[in-house]
Short mmCIF file of C-alpha atoms in Angstrom, two decimals:
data_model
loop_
_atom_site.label_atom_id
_atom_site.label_comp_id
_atom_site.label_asym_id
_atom_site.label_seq_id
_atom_site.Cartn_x
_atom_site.Cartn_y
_atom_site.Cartn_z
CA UNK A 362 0.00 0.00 0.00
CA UNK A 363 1.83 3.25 -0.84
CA UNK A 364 2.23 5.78 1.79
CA UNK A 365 3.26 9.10 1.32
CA UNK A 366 4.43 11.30 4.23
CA UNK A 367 5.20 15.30 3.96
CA UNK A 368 7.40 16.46 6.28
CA UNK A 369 7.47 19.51 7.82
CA UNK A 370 3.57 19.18 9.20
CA UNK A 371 3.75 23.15 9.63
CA UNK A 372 6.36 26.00 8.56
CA UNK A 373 6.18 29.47 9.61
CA UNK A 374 8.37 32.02 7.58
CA UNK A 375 8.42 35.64 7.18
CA UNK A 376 7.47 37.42 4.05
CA UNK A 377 10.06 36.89 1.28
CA UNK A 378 11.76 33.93 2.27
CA UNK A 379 11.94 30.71 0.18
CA UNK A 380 9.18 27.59 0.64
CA UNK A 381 10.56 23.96 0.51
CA UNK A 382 8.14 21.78 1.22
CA UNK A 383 8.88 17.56 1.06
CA UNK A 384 6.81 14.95 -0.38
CA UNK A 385 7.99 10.95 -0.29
CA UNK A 386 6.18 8.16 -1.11
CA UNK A 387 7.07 4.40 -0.63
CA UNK A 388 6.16 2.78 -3.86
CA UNK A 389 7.89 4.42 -6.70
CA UNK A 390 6.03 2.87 -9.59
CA UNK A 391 3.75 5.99 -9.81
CA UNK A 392 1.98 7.20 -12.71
CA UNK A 393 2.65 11.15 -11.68
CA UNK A 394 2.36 13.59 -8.46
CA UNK A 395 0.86 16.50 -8.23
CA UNK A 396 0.83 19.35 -5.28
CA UNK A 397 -2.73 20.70 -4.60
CA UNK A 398 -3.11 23.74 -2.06
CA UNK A 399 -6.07 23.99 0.26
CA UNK A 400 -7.87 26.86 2.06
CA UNK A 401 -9.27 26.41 5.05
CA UNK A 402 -13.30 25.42 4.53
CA UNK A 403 -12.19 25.39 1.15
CA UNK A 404 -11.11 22.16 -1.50
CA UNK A 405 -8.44 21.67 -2.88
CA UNK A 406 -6.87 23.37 -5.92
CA UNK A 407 -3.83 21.38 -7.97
CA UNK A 408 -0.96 23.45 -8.68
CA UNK A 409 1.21 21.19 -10.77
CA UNK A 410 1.02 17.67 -11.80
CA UNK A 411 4.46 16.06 -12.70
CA UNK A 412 4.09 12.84 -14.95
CA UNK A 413 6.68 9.99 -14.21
CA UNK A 414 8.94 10.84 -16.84
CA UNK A 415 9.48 14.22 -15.57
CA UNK A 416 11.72 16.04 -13.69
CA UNK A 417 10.12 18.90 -12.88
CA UNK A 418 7.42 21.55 -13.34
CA UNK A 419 7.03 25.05 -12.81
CA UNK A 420 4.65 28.08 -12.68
CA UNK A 421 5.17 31.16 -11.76
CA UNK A 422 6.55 31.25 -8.11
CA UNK A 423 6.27 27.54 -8.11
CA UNK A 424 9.05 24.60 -9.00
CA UNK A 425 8.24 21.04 -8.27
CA UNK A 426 10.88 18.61 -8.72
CA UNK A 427 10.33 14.51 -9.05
CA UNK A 428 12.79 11.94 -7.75
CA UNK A 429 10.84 8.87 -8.45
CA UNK A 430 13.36 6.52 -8.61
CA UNK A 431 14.11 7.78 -4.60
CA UNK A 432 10.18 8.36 -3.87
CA UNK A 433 10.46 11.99 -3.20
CA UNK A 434 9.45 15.34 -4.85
CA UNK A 435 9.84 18.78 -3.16
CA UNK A 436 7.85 22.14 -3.75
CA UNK A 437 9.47 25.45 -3.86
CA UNK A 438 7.98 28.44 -3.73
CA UNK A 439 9.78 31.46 -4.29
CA UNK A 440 9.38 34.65 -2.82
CA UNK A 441 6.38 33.95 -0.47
CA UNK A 442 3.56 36.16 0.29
CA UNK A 443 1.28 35.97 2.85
CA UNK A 444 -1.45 35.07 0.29
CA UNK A 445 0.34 31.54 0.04
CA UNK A 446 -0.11 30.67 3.44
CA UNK A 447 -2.52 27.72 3.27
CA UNK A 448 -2.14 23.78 3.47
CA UNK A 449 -0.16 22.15 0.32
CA UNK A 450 -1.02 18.39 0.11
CA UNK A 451 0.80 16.24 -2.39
CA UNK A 452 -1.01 13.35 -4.00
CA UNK A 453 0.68 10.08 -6.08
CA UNK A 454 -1.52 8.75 -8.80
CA UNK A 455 -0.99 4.32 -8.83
CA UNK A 456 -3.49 2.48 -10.33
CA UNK A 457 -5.84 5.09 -10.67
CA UNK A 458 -6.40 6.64 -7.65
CA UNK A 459 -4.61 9.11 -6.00
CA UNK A 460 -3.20 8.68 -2.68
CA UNK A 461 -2.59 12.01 -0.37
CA UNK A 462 0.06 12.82 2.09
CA UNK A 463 -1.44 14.56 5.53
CA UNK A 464 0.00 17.82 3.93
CA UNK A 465 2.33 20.86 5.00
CA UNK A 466 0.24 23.84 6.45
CA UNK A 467 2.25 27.11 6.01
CA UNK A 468 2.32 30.05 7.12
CA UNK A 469 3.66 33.21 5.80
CA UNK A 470 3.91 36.60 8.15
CA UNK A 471 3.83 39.61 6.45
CA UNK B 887 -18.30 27.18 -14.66
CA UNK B 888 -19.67 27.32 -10.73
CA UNK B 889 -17.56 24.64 -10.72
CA UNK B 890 -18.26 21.57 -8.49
CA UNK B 891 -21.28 22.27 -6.05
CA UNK B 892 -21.54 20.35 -2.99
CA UNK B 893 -24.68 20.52 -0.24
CA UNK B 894 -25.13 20.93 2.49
CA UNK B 895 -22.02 22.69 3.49
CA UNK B 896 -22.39 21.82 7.07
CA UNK B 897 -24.25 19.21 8.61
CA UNK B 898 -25.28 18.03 12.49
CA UNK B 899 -26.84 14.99 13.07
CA UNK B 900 -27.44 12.67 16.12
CA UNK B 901 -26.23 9.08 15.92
CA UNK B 902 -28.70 6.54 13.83
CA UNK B 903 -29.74 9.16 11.71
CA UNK B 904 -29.42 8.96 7.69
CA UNK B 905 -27.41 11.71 6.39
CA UNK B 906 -27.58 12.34 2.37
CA UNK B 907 -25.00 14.61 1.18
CA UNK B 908 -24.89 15.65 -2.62
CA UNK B 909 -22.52 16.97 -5.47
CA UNK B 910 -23.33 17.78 -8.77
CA UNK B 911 -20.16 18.06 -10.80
CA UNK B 912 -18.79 19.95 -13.70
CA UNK B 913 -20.60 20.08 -16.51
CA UNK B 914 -18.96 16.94 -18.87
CA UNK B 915 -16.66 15.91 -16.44
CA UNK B 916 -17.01 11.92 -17.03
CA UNK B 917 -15.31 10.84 -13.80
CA UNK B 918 -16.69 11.74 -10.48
CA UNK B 919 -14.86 10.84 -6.93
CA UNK B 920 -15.68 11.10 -3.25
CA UNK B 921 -13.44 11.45 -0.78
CA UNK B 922 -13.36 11.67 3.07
CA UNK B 923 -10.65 13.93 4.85
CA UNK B 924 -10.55 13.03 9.13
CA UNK B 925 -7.39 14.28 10.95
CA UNK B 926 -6.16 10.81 12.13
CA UNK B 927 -6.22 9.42 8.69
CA UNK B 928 -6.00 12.00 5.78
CA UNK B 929 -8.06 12.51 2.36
CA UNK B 930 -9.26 8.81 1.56
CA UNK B 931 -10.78 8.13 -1.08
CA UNK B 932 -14.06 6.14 -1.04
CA UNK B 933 -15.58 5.64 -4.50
CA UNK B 934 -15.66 6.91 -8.03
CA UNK B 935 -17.37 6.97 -11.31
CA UNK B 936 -17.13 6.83 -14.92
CA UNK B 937 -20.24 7.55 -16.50
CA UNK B 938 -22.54 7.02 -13.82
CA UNK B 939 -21.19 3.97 -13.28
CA UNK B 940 -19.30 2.73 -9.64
CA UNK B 941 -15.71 1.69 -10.85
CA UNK B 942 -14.13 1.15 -7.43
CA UNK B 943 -15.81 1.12 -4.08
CA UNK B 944 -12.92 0.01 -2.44
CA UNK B 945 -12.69 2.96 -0.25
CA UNK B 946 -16.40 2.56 1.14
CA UNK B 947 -16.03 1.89 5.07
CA UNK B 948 -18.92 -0.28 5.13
CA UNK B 949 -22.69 -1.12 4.52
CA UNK B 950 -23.96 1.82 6.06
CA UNK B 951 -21.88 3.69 3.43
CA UNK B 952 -23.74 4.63 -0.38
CA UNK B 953 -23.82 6.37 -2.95
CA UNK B 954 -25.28 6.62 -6.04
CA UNK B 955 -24.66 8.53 -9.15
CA UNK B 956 -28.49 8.50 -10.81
CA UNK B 957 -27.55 11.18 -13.96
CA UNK B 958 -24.55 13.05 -15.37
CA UNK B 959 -25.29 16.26 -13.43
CA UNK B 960 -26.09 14.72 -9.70
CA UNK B 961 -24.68 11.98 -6.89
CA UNK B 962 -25.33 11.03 -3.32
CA UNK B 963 -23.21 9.73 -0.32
CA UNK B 964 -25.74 8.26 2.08
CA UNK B 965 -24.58 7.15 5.71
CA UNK B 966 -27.33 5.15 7.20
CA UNK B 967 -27.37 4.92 10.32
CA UNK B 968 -24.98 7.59 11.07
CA UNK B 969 -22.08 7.16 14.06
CA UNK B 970 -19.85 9.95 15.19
CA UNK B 971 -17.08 7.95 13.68
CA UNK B 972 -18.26 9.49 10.33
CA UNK B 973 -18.12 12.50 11.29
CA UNK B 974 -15.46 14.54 8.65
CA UNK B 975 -15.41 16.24 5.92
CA UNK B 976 -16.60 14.91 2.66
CA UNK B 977 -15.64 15.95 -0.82
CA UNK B 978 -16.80 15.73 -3.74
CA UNK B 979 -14.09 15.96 -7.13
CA UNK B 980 -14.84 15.18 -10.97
CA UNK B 981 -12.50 14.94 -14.19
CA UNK B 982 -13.25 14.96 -17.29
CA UNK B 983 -10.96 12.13 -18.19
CA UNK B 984 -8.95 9.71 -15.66
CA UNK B 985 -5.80 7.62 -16.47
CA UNK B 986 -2.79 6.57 -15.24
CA UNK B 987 -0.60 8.43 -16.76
CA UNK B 988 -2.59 11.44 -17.91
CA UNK B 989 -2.09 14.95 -17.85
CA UNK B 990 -5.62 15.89 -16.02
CA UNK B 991 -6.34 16.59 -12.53
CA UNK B 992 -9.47 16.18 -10.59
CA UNK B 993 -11.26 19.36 -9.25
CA UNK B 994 -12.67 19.56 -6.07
CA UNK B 995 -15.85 20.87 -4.61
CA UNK B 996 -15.99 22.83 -0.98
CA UNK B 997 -16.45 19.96 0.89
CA UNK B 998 -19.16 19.24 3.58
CA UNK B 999 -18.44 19.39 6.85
CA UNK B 1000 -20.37 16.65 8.89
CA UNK B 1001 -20.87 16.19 13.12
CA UNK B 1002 -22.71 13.25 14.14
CA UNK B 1003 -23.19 13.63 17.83
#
């Protein structure tokens, strides 16, 4: 059963500094991984989806890298706001379903 | 798009009730998924469907756990009776296509929040 953990469980930072949040899974035959952000009372949005083959995938502020063959990917976001400060969740896709880490919830102080 | 609609948005019940909760996804999305997000075990998926049709109810706790999907346009996660072990929050996602290795995403509704006391 893959399990994917994302470690840190909560990050504070001032406004400005760099985001690196971690993603690692245990089964590395995935299909892709993508990073979704939630709101609070809110679902959840994807950011960026990386397929296997990839390396990684960016937009705008945001870089995701894949490791797959090591079962770990890592968001960074650059610059943060305090508009980013929300919960990112990453989610592997085996076998057709997607299978969520307990997600990073960040924090940004202006 | 509204995008995907989910009611009720919050929900108190007392233990043995039924509680219905309902999505209606995107417009020509083919694949529709609910999910269940509690703090001691994460977003879980329970079932999903292509076409109106269950594909995988893997995910579905148990018997008191349903849902249909009756049209393109409307589903229903029924807990009957209701125990304050179900109480989360449950989302609703669609897509209009779903592979393994494909480039599309699922998008996800608000969520309902449920209390059964």
């Amino acid at each position: 059963k893959q399990e994917v953990t994302q470690i840190p469980a909560a990050l504070s930072v001032p406004e400005g500094e760099n985001l690196v949040l971690n993603c690692s899974f245990t089964d590395s035959a995935i299909y892709n991984l993508q990073w979704f952000r939630q709101d609070p009372g809110k679902g959840l949005t994807s950011l960026l989806l990386i397929q296997s083959s990839q390396r990684e995938q960016t937009s705008g502020r945001l870089n995701a890298s894949l490791d797959k063959s090591s079962g770990r990917s890592t968001l960074y976001i650059a610059a943060s706001q305090p508009g980013d400060s929300a919960t990112y969740l990453c989610a592997v896709n085996d076998d057709y379903k997607l299978s969520f880490g307990a997600g990073t919830t960040v924090t940004v102080r202006a | 798009d509204a995008g995907v609609i989910q009611s009720p948005r919050h929900e108190v019940t007392e233990m043995g009730q039924e509680v219905t909760l309902r999505c209606k996804p995107i417009s020509g999305h083919d694949y529709l998924f609910w999910y269940r997000q509690t703090m001691m075990r994460g977003l879980e998926l329970l079932i999903y469907f292509n076409n109106n049709v269950p594909i995988d109810d893997s995910g579905m706790p148990e018997d008191r756990f349903s849902a249909k999907m009756p049209n393109a346009s409307f589903s229903t996660l029924k807990i009957q009776p209701s125990e304050p072990r179900d109480s989360a929050v449950y989302f609703c996602a669609s897509s209009p296509t779903w592979d393994r290795g494909g480039e599309e995403t699922q998008y996800f509704g608000p969520g309902t929040r449920l209390l059964v006391l």
